[in-house]
């Protein structure tokens, strides 16, 4: 069901919209968590290290999928809020066509270059074969991941966060059982984990695309919308490309950090792999909620209601902080028990590594959540330069500190300290940019924000004429 985010009490509207999104990302992360959990419990510590090592490379592909999601979502929500339904439908089909081309290119690059990338990050010889096998199968499933992300972006733009949640919940739960079945019954090892993910993501993708087609058919227009528009692709790219670059550079930074971690051996890799999965569950959850803030902001700007931004931003902060309390407490005090879910008989080095990482980063979730919600407002306003500045400042500082501190007497412990320092700098920048954007909206200066993403009214008609 489509939901207009431009009417109603902002806090109530936003909470109802974002909570299913949080549930969706929890289940989305269950894919990767299930892979590591099953690999570690039923295959061994080396398999866990292989999946975790490959995961940092898969984040590059996820970065592109995320960019497609947010680019499509922000533009579609802007047209939906402005009631420009013909342009909205063209934005949907243009996004899907562009996604198909991009996915084909990435698959070609991935299948020919991932082995070299694994060697570049100093992958230990004992996990090289399993890492490469997992990556090859993962890359074959890229079309499912990309089209599913675009589909969920479309649903979010229409104010519907429940439909993708239902699809993803079913497929994620199925993935857990398929992981266990392939590994224990067919003794497929890491390959079984990868194929289970491939099949379950395929099911969720097909269902989501089917639902999008039905939803678009249910929205009437006066004339038949264009199937593809270069001008529309440009508008989507204005949002998508900076988001892709941001997420890609983060992934590259994480790969650099992974290469530093790899120099400390398989046990440290295993401990880091398990704990960083738990950390990424939190960060990705906050990022998804921030995407909801982007849709809310974009719809209200499209409807000419920029005064609702401040209330929506405050509601978003309250929402992520409400999630921070139990998550930070669970990771800080219950990290050992959570890590044991991933490992059957871990070495003391592996478990100690994971516990320390979680205890260092967990208290700072309150800080980084502010950055991510602020980023959501910046994306919704199409202020992508400011968005990228704050992100790159965080990333560059984190990578430099990880490399530098790991070379001191702190050893691998120094790597984990880079997270809170980078988050602090990035948050300060994002918050400053966000408050300025909200101030402009409050002073009835919303028109420059709208123009940043291109004109909404009659955009397609002018182009096609």
Short mmCIF file of C-alpha atoms in Angstrom, two decimals:
data_model
loop_
_atom_site.label_atom_id
_atom_site.label_comp_id
_atom_site.label_asym_id
_atom_site.label_seq_id
_atom_site.Cartn_x
_atom_site.Cartn_y
_atom_site.Cartn_z
CA UNK A 1 0.00 0.00 0.00
CA UNK A 2 1.38 3.41 -0.99
CA UNK A 3 1.86 5.89 1.85
CA UNK A 4 1.95 9.67 1.61
CA UNK A 5 4.71 10.89 3.96
CA UNK A 6 3.73 14.53 3.49
CA UNK A 7 0.67 14.42 5.75
CA UNK A 8 0.16 13.50 9.39
CA UNK A 9 2.30 14.01 12.47
CA UNK A 10 5.92 13.70 11.25
CA UNK A 11 7.15 11.57 14.16
CA UNK A 12 4.25 9.11 13.87
CA UNK A 13 4.48 8.90 10.09
CA UNK A 14 8.23 8.36 10.16
CA UNK A 15 8.21 5.75 12.91
CA UNK A 16 5.52 3.70 11.17
CA UNK A 17 7.43 3.94 7.91
CA UNK A 18 10.89 3.19 9.28
CA UNK A 19 10.22 0.32 11.68
CA UNK A 20 9.43 -2.20 8.90
CA UNK A 21 12.56 -0.94 7.13
CA UNK A 22 14.57 -1.79 10.23
CA UNK A 23 13.03 -5.26 10.25
CA UNK A 24 13.92 -5.65 6.58
CA UNK A 25 17.56 -4.81 7.08
CA UNK A 26 17.79 -7.17 10.04
CA UNK A 27 16.64 -9.97 7.79
CA UNK A 28 18.87 -8.75 4.95
CA UNK A 29 21.87 -8.97 7.25
CA UNK A 30 20.78 -12.46 8.31
CA UNK A 31 21.97 -13.61 4.89
CA UNK A 32 25.57 -12.74 5.65
CA UNK A 33 25.34 -13.55 9.35
CA UNK A 34 23.84 -16.96 8.53
CA UNK A 35 26.68 -17.66 6.10
CA UNK A 36 29.31 -16.91 8.73
CA UNK A 37 27.39 -18.66 11.51
CA UNK A 38 26.92 -21.89 9.58
CA UNK A 39 30.47 -21.81 8.18
CA UNK A 40 31.96 -21.32 11.63
CA UNK A 41 29.75 -23.80 13.49
CA UNK A 42 29.48 -26.61 10.96
CA UNK A 43 32.63 -26.33 8.84
CA UNK A 44 35.29 -24.71 11.03
CA UNK A 45 37.25 -21.59 11.93
CA UNK A 46 39.05 -21.57 8.57
CA UNK A 47 35.71 -21.53 6.74
CA UNK A 48 34.52 -18.65 8.89
CA UNK A 49 37.71 -16.76 8.07
CA UNK A 50 37.20 -17.46 4.33
CA UNK A 51 33.62 -16.16 4.31
CA UNK A 52 34.59 -13.13 6.40
CA UNK A 53 37.57 -12.39 4.19
CA UNK A 54 35.38 -12.54 1.06
CA UNK A 55 32.72 -10.42 2.71
CA UNK A 56 34.86 -7.28 2.54
CA UNK A 57 35.02 -7.64 -1.24
CA UNK A 58 31.29 -8.33 -1.54
CA UNK A 59 30.73 -4.96 0.14
CA UNK A 60 31.97 -3.30 -3.06
CA UNK A 61 29.11 -4.89 -4.98
CA UNK A 62 26.70 -4.05 -2.17
CA UNK A 63 27.86 -0.44 -2.46
CA UNK A 64 26.73 -0.32 -6.09
CA UNK A 65 23.41 -1.96 -5.22
CA UNK A 66 22.89 0.54 -2.40
CA UNK A 67 23.60 3.44 -4.76
CA UNK A 68 21.02 2.13 -7.24
CA UNK A 69 18.54 1.78 -4.39
CA UNK A 70 18.95 5.29 -3.00
CA UNK A 71 19.21 6.98 -6.41
CA UNK A 72 15.99 5.41 -7.62
CA UNK A 73 14.25 5.89 -4.27
CA UNK A 74 14.97 9.61 -3.85
CA UNK A 75 13.91 10.54 -7.40
CA UNK A 76 10.81 8.32 -7.43
CA UNK A 77 9.72 9.67 -4.03
CA UNK A 78 10.20 13.25 -5.28
CA UNK A 79 7.87 12.62 -8.24
CA UNK A 80 5.44 10.68 -6.06
CA UNK A 81 5.25 13.55 -3.57
CA UNK A 82 4.65 16.01 -6.43
CA UNK A 83 1.96 13.72 -7.96
CA UNK A 84 3.94 13.54 -11.24
CA UNK A 85 3.03 9.90 -11.87
CA UNK A 86 4.14 9.65 -15.51
CA UNK A 87 7.61 10.87 -14.61
CA UNK A 88 7.57 8.56 -11.61
CA UNK A 89 6.88 5.48 -13.75
CA UNK A 90 9.61 6.47 -16.20
CA UNK A 91 12.01 6.81 -13.27
CA UNK A 92 11.12 3.26 -12.19
CA UNK A 93 11.68 1.63 -15.58
CA UNK A 94 14.79 3.70 -16.29
CA UNK A 95 16.24 2.57 -12.95
CA UNK A 96 15.60 -1.09 -13.77
CA UNK A 97 17.16 -0.83 -17.24
CA UNK A 98 20.20 1.03 -15.92
CA UNK A 99 20.55 -1.53 -13.15
CA UNK A 100 20.60 -4.40 -15.67
CA UNK A 101 23.45 -2.85 -17.63
CA UNK A 102 25.47 -2.02 -14.52
CA UNK A 103 25.00 -5.54 -13.11
CA UNK A 104 26.29 -7.14 -16.32
CA UNK A 105 29.42 -4.99 -16.22
CA UNK A 106 30.10 -5.76 -12.56
CA UNK A 107 29.66 -9.49 -13.09
CA UNK A 108 32.20 -9.41 -15.90
CA UNK A 109 34.69 -7.51 -13.75
CA UNK A 110 34.03 -9.65 -10.68
CA UNK A 111 34.39 -13.04 -12.34
CA UNK A 112 37.70 -12.06 -13.94
CA UNK A 113 39.27 -9.97 -11.18
CA UNK A 114 38.30 -11.21 -7.74
CA UNK A 115 41.12 -13.73 -7.45
CA UNK A 116 43.63 -10.95 -8.00
CA UNK A 117 41.90 -8.82 -5.39
CA UNK A 118 42.03 -11.66 -2.88
CA UNK A 119 45.77 -11.91 -3.41
CA UNK A 120 46.09 -8.14 -3.13
CA UNK A 121 44.61 -8.15 0.38
CA UNK A 122 47.08 -10.79 1.57
CA UNK A 123 44.57 -13.62 1.86
CA UNK A 124 46.31 -16.50 3.69
CA UNK A 125 46.97 -19.56 1.54
CA UNK A 126 44.90 -21.85 3.78
CA UNK A 127 41.67 -19.92 3.08
CA UNK A 128 42.37 -18.75 -0.48
CA UNK A 129 40.48 -21.52 -2.29
CA UNK A 130 37.35 -21.24 -0.15
CA UNK A 131 37.38 -17.43 -0.37
CA UNK A 132 37.57 -17.55 -4.17
CA UNK A 133 34.83 -20.20 -4.41
CA UNK A 134 32.47 -18.21 -2.19
CA UNK A 135 33.06 -15.04 -4.22
CA UNK A 136 32.49 -16.70 -7.59
CA UNK A 137 29.09 -18.03 -6.54
CA UNK A 138 28.19 -14.75 -4.88
CA UNK A 139 28.91 -12.83 -8.10
CA UNK A 140 26.63 -15.12 -10.10
CA UNK A 141 23.81 -13.95 -7.83
CA UNK A 142 24.44 -10.23 -8.35
CA UNK A 143 21.35 -9.73 -10.59
CA UNK A 144 19.13 -10.92 -7.75
CA UNK A 145 20.73 -8.59 -5.24
CA UNK A 146 20.67 -5.55 -7.55
CA UNK A 147 17.10 -5.87 -8.76
CA UNK A 148 15.86 -6.61 -5.27
CA UNK A 149 17.55 -3.43 -3.98
CA UNK A 150 15.99 -1.31 -6.73
CA UNK A 151 12.59 -2.87 -6.01
CA UNK A 152 12.84 -2.08 -2.30
CA UNK A 153 13.90 1.46 -3.19
CA UNK A 154 10.73 1.84 -5.27
CA UNK A 155 8.53 0.55 -2.46
CA UNK A 156 10.20 2.92 0.01
CA UNK A 157 9.67 5.85 -2.36
CA UNK A 158 5.96 5.03 -2.40
CA UNK A 159 5.88 5.01 1.39
CA UNK A 160 5.50 1.21 1.56
CA UNK A 161 8.07 -0.40 3.83
CA UNK A 162 5.97 -3.45 4.76
CA UNK A 163 5.87 -5.33 1.45
CA UNK A 164 9.66 -5.76 1.05
CA UNK A 165 9.86 -6.66 4.73
CA UNK A 166 7.49 -9.61 4.25
CA UNK A 167 9.35 -10.91 1.19
CA UNK A 168 12.74 -10.58 2.83
CA UNK A 169 11.68 -12.11 6.15
CA UNK A 170 10.50 -15.27 4.41
CA UNK A 171 13.58 -15.63 2.22
CA UNK A 172 16.04 -14.85 5.03
CA UNK A 173 14.58 -17.46 7.33
CA UNK A 174 14.65 -19.93 4.45
CA UNK A 175 18.30 -19.06 3.86
CA UNK A 176 19.26 -20.13 7.37
CA UNK A 177 17.68 -23.56 6.92
CA UNK A 178 19.10 -23.93 3.41
CA UNK A 179 22.58 -23.05 4.68
CA UNK A 180 22.40 -25.77 7.32
CA UNK A 181 20.82 -28.27 4.90
CA UNK A 182 23.44 -27.84 2.17
CA UNK A 183 26.35 -27.94 4.63
CA UNK A 184 25.23 -30.78 6.89
CA UNK A 185 23.29 -33.02 4.51
CA UNK A 186 25.25 -32.57 1.27
CA UNK A 187 28.58 -31.73 2.97
CA UNK A 188 29.10 -28.85 0.52
CA UNK A 189 31.16 -26.68 2.88
CA UNK A 190 31.59 -23.03 1.91
CA UNK A 191 30.02 -23.70 -1.52
CA UNK A 192 26.81 -24.82 0.18
CA UNK A 193 26.63 -21.58 2.14
CA UNK A 194 27.05 -19.55 -1.06
CA UNK A 195 24.51 -21.52 -3.11
CA UNK A 196 21.91 -21.27 -0.36
CA UNK A 197 22.24 -17.49 -0.42
CA UNK A 198 22.04 -17.50 -4.23
CA UNK A 199 18.77 -19.43 -4.29
CA UNK A 200 17.02 -17.53 -1.50
CA UNK A 201 17.99 -14.11 -2.83
CA UNK A 202 16.65 -15.20 -6.21
CA UNK A 203 13.24 -15.99 -4.72
CA UNK A 204 12.99 -12.64 -2.89
CA UNK A 205 14.07 -10.76 -6.04
CA UNK A 206 11.46 -12.38 -8.31
CA UNK A 207 8.67 -11.77 -5.80
CA UNK A 208 9.69 -8.14 -5.29
CA UNK A 209 9.79 -7.39 -9.02
CA UNK A 210 6.40 -9.01 -9.49
CA UNK A 211 4.96 -6.83 -6.73
CA UNK A 212 6.51 -3.68 -8.23
CA UNK A 213 4.93 -4.45 -11.61
CA UNK A 214 1.51 -4.85 -10.00
CA UNK A 215 1.94 -1.65 -7.98
CA UNK A 216 2.89 0.39 -11.05
CA UNK A 217 -0.06 -1.04 -12.99
CA UNK A 218 -2.37 0.16 -10.23
CA UNK A 219 -1.29 3.81 -10.59
CA UNK A 220 -3.16 5.44 -13.47
CA UNK A 221 -1.66 8.08 -15.76
CA UNK A 222 -3.16 10.23 -18.52
CA UNK A 223 -0.74 8.97 -21.14
CA UNK A 224 1.68 6.10 -21.55
CA UNK A 225 4.99 6.90 -19.79
CA UNK A 226 8.28 6.58 -21.62
CA UNK A 227 10.09 3.31 -20.91
CA UNK A 228 13.53 4.90 -20.75
CA UNK A 229 14.85 8.45 -20.57
CA UNK A 230 18.46 9.59 -20.64
CA UNK A 231 17.44 12.75 -18.82
CA UNK A 232 15.79 10.70 -16.09
CA UNK A 233 18.85 8.49 -15.85
CA UNK A 234 20.90 11.65 -15.29
CA UNK A 235 18.64 12.74 -12.43
CA UNK A 236 18.95 9.32 -10.82
CA UNK A 237 22.72 9.35 -11.33
CA UNK A 238 23.02 12.70 -9.52
CA UNK A 239 21.97 10.84 -6.35
CA UNK A 240 23.18 7.32 -7.16
CA UNK A 241 26.76 8.00 -8.29
CA UNK A 242 27.87 9.89 -5.14
CA UNK A 243 26.20 7.20 -3.03
CA UNK A 244 28.00 4.48 -4.99
CA UNK A 245 31.31 6.33 -4.69
CA UNK A 246 30.76 6.83 -0.98
CA UNK A 247 29.93 3.19 -0.32
CA UNK A 248 32.64 1.96 -2.71
CA UNK A 249 35.36 3.99 -1.05
CA UNK A 250 34.15 2.73 2.30
CA UNK A 251 34.44 -0.80 0.94
CA UNK A 252 37.91 -0.11 -0.42
CA UNK A 253 38.86 1.32 2.96
CA UNK A 254 37.50 -1.80 4.64
CA UNK A 255 39.53 -3.94 2.25
CA UNK A 256 42.67 -2.03 3.24
CA UNK A 257 41.80 -2.62 6.88
CA UNK A 258 41.09 -6.28 6.10
CA UNK A 259 44.56 -6.58 4.57
CA UNK A 260 46.04 -5.17 7.78
CA UNK A 261 43.98 -7.64 9.83
CA UNK A 262 45.10 -10.50 7.56
CA UNK A 263 48.73 -9.86 8.50
CA UNK A 264 47.93 -11.01 12.06
CA UNK A 265 46.86 -14.54 11.07
CA UNK A 266 43.74 -16.70 10.70
CA UNK A 267 42.64 -16.52 14.36
CA UNK A 268 42.54 -12.71 14.36
CA UNK A 269 40.78 -12.82 10.97
CA UNK A 270 38.13 -15.17 12.39
CA UNK A 271 37.53 -13.01 15.46
CA UNK A 272 37.34 -9.84 13.37
CA UNK A 273 35.09 -11.51 10.78
CA UNK A 274 32.52 -12.49 13.39
CA UNK A 275 32.55 -9.17 15.26
CA UNK A 276 32.53 -6.98 12.16
CA UNK A 277 29.44 -8.84 10.93
CA UNK A 278 27.70 -7.91 14.16
CA UNK A 279 28.92 -4.33 13.83
CA UNK A 280 27.78 -4.08 10.22
CA UNK A 281 24.33 -5.30 11.25
CA UNK A 282 24.00 -2.19 13.42
CA UNK A 283 25.53 0.27 10.94
CA UNK A 284 23.50 -1.05 8.02
CA UNK A 285 20.35 -0.91 10.13
CA UNK A 286 20.99 2.74 10.92
CA UNK A 287 21.77 3.42 7.27
CA UNK A 288 18.50 1.86 6.18
CA UNK A 289 16.57 3.96 8.66
CA UNK A 290 18.43 6.97 7.27
CA UNK A 291 17.19 5.96 3.82
CA UNK A 292 13.71 6.30 5.26
CA UNK A 293 14.63 9.84 6.34
CA UNK A 294 15.78 10.48 2.76
CA UNK A 295 12.42 9.35 1.35
CA UNK A 296 10.54 11.40 3.94
CA UNK A 297 12.64 14.50 3.19
CA UNK A 298 12.38 14.07 -0.58
CA UNK A 299 8.61 13.52 -0.59
CA UNK A 300 8.04 16.63 1.54
CA UNK A 301 10.31 18.76 -0.64
CA UNK A 302 8.51 17.49 -3.72
CA UNK A 303 5.19 18.43 -2.12
CA UNK A 304 6.50 21.88 -1.18
CA UNK A 305 6.46 21.19 2.58
CA UNK A 306 10.10 21.70 3.66
CA UNK A 307 9.01 22.90 7.10
CA UNK A 308 8.39 19.27 8.10
CA UNK A 309 12.09 18.42 7.82
CA UNK A 310 13.09 19.49 11.35
CA UNK A 311 10.37 17.39 12.99
CA UNK A 312 11.28 14.41 10.84
CA UNK A 313 14.96 14.76 11.68
CA UNK A 314 14.25 14.90 15.43
CA UNK A 315 12.02 11.83 15.15
CA UNK A 316 14.76 10.00 13.25
CA UNK A 317 17.33 10.71 15.97
CA UNK A 318 14.96 9.42 18.65
CA UNK A 319 14.32 6.29 16.62
CA UNK A 320 17.98 5.35 16.14
CA UNK A 321 18.85 6.16 19.74
CA UNK A 322 16.04 3.90 20.93
CA UNK A 323 17.74 1.12 18.95
CA UNK A 324 21.20 2.08 20.20
CA UNK A 325 20.43 1.32 23.84
CA UNK A 326 19.75 -2.44 23.56
CA UNK A 327 22.26 -3.02 20.76
CA UNK A 328 25.16 -1.23 22.45
CA UNK A 329 24.41 -2.99 25.74
CA UNK A 330 24.16 -6.40 24.08
CA UNK A 331 27.46 -6.00 22.24
CA UNK A 332 29.38 -4.51 25.14
CA UNK A 333 28.23 -6.91 27.86
CA UNK A 334 27.18 -9.96 25.82
CA UNK A 335 29.78 -9.95 23.06
CA UNK A 336 31.30 -13.28 24.10
CA UNK A 337 27.98 -15.12 23.88
CA UNK A 338 27.17 -13.55 20.51
CA UNK A 339 30.57 -14.47 19.09
CA UNK A 340 30.17 -18.08 20.17
CA UNK A 341 27.20 -18.26 17.80
CA UNK A 342 29.70 -18.01 14.95
CA UNK A 343 32.42 -20.31 16.28
CA UNK A 344 32.32 -23.91 17.41
CA UNK A 345 35.72 -24.22 19.08
CA UNK A 346 37.39 -20.82 18.73
CA UNK A 347 40.93 -20.12 19.76
CA UNK A 348 41.42 -17.69 22.63
CA UNK A 349 42.93 -15.20 20.19
CA UNK A 350 39.85 -15.28 17.97
CA UNK A 351 37.36 -14.78 20.78
CA UNK A 352 39.44 -12.10 22.51
CA UNK A 353 39.80 -10.20 19.24
CA UNK A 354 36.05 -10.18 18.66
CA UNK A 355 35.21 -9.12 22.22
CA UNK A 356 37.66 -6.23 22.18
CA UNK A 357 36.40 -4.93 18.85
CA UNK A 358 32.77 -4.93 20.03
CA UNK A 359 33.61 -3.23 23.32
CA UNK A 360 35.54 -0.49 21.56
CA UNK A 361 32.84 0.39 18.99
CA UNK A 362 29.56 -0.29 20.83
CA UNK A 363 29.50 2.85 23.04
CA UNK A 364 29.95 5.02 19.95
CA UNK A 365 26.82 3.80 18.19
CA UNK A 366 25.01 6.79 19.68
CA UNK A 367 27.47 9.04 17.86
CA UNK A 368 27.58 7.40 14.43
CA UNK A 369 23.79 7.07 14.35
CA UNK A 370 23.54 10.87 14.38
CA UNK A 371 25.85 11.00 11.36
CA UNK A 372 23.82 8.49 9.41
CA UNK A 373 20.48 10.20 10.07
CA UNK A 374 22.06 13.54 9.09
CA UNK A 375 23.32 11.86 5.91
CA UNK A 376 19.74 10.79 5.19
CA UNK A 377 18.58 14.42 5.23
CA UNK A 378 21.48 15.48 3.00
CA UNK A 379 20.63 12.80 0.42
CA UNK A 380 16.95 13.70 0.51
CA UNK A 381 17.91 17.33 -0.21
CA UNK A 382 20.34 16.21 -2.96
CA UNK A 383 23.24 17.84 -1.08
CA UNK A 384 25.61 15.11 -2.24
CA UNK A 385 28.85 17.09 -2.08
CA UNK A 386 28.41 17.73 1.64
CA UNK A 387 27.40 14.11 2.12
CA UNK A 388 30.59 12.85 0.46
CA UNK A 389 32.87 15.26 2.34
CA UNK A 390 31.77 13.99 5.74
CA UNK A 391 31.95 10.36 4.67
CA UNK A 392 35.40 10.57 3.12
CA UNK A 393 36.77 12.42 6.15
CA UNK A 394 35.60 9.55 8.36
CA UNK A 395 36.92 6.86 6.00
CA UNK A 396 40.34 8.34 5.29
CA UNK A 397 41.01 8.98 8.96
CA UNK A 398 39.91 5.46 9.89
CA UNK A 399 42.15 3.79 7.29
CA UNK A 400 45.20 5.92 8.12
CA UNK A 401 44.81 5.28 11.84
CA UNK A 402 44.28 1.54 11.35
CA UNK A 403 47.49 1.23 9.35
CA UNK A 404 49.47 3.50 11.68
CA UNK A 405 48.32 2.15 15.05
CA UNK A 406 48.65 -1.50 13.99
CA UNK A 407 52.35 -0.88 13.39
CA UNK A 408 52.86 0.25 17.01
CA UNK A 409 53.08 -1.81 20.17
CA UNK A 410 49.27 -1.98 20.16
CA UNK A 411 49.39 -4.45 17.27
CA UNK A 412 45.95 -5.58 16.07
CA UNK A 413 44.31 -3.83 19.05
CA UNK A 414 45.24 -0.49 17.52
CA UNK A 415 43.12 -1.21 14.43
CA UNK A 416 39.86 -1.14 16.39
CA UNK A 417 40.57 2.31 17.86
CA UNK A 418 40.30 3.91 14.43
CA UNK A 419 36.52 3.39 14.29
CA UNK A 420 35.35 5.80 17.03
CA UNK A 421 37.84 8.51 15.99
CA UNK A 422 36.71 8.43 12.37
CA UNK A 423 33.05 8.37 13.40
CA UNK A 424 33.51 11.44 15.62
CA UNK A 425 34.97 13.55 12.81
CA UNK A 426 32.40 12.40 10.26
CA UNK A 427 29.52 13.06 12.64
CA UNK A 428 30.66 16.61 13.36
CA UNK A 429 30.74 17.40 9.63
CA UNK A 430 27.44 15.71 8.74
CA UNK A 431 25.62 17.33 11.64
CA UNK A 432 26.88 20.79 10.65
CA UNK A 433 25.81 20.35 7.02
CA UNK A 434 22.44 18.90 8.02
CA UNK A 435 21.53 21.70 10.43
CA UNK A 436 22.35 24.26 7.75
CA UNK A 437 20.06 22.46 5.28
CA UNK A 438 17.23 22.34 7.81
CA UNK A 439 17.76 26.02 8.58
CA UNK A 440 17.42 26.88 4.90
CA UNK A 441 14.13 24.94 4.78
CA UNK A 442 12.82 26.67 7.90
CA UNK A 443 13.53 30.05 6.30
CA UNK A 444 11.42 29.09 3.28
CA UNK A 445 14.49 28.68 1.08
CA UNK A 446 13.57 25.20 -0.12
CA UNK A 447 13.64 26.02 -3.84
CA UNK A 448 17.47 25.77 -4.17
CA UNK A 449 17.27 22.35 -2.56
CA UNK A 450 14.69 21.21 -5.09
CA UNK A 451 16.74 22.54 -7.97
CA UNK A 452 19.76 20.51 -6.83
CA UNK A 453 18.07 17.34 -8.12
CA UNK A 454 16.57 19.03 -11.18
CA UNK A 455 13.05 20.36 -11.72
CA UNK A 456 10.19 18.07 -10.76
CA UNK A 457 7.17 19.55 -12.49
CA UNK A 458 7.04 18.67 -16.16
CA UNK A 459 10.61 17.33 -16.16
CA UNK A 460 9.98 14.51 -18.56
CA UNK A 461 7.56 16.43 -20.79
CA UNK A 462 10.16 19.13 -21.43
CA UNK A 463 12.86 16.59 -22.18
CA UNK A 464 10.80 14.50 -24.60
CA UNK A 465 9.55 17.65 -26.38
#
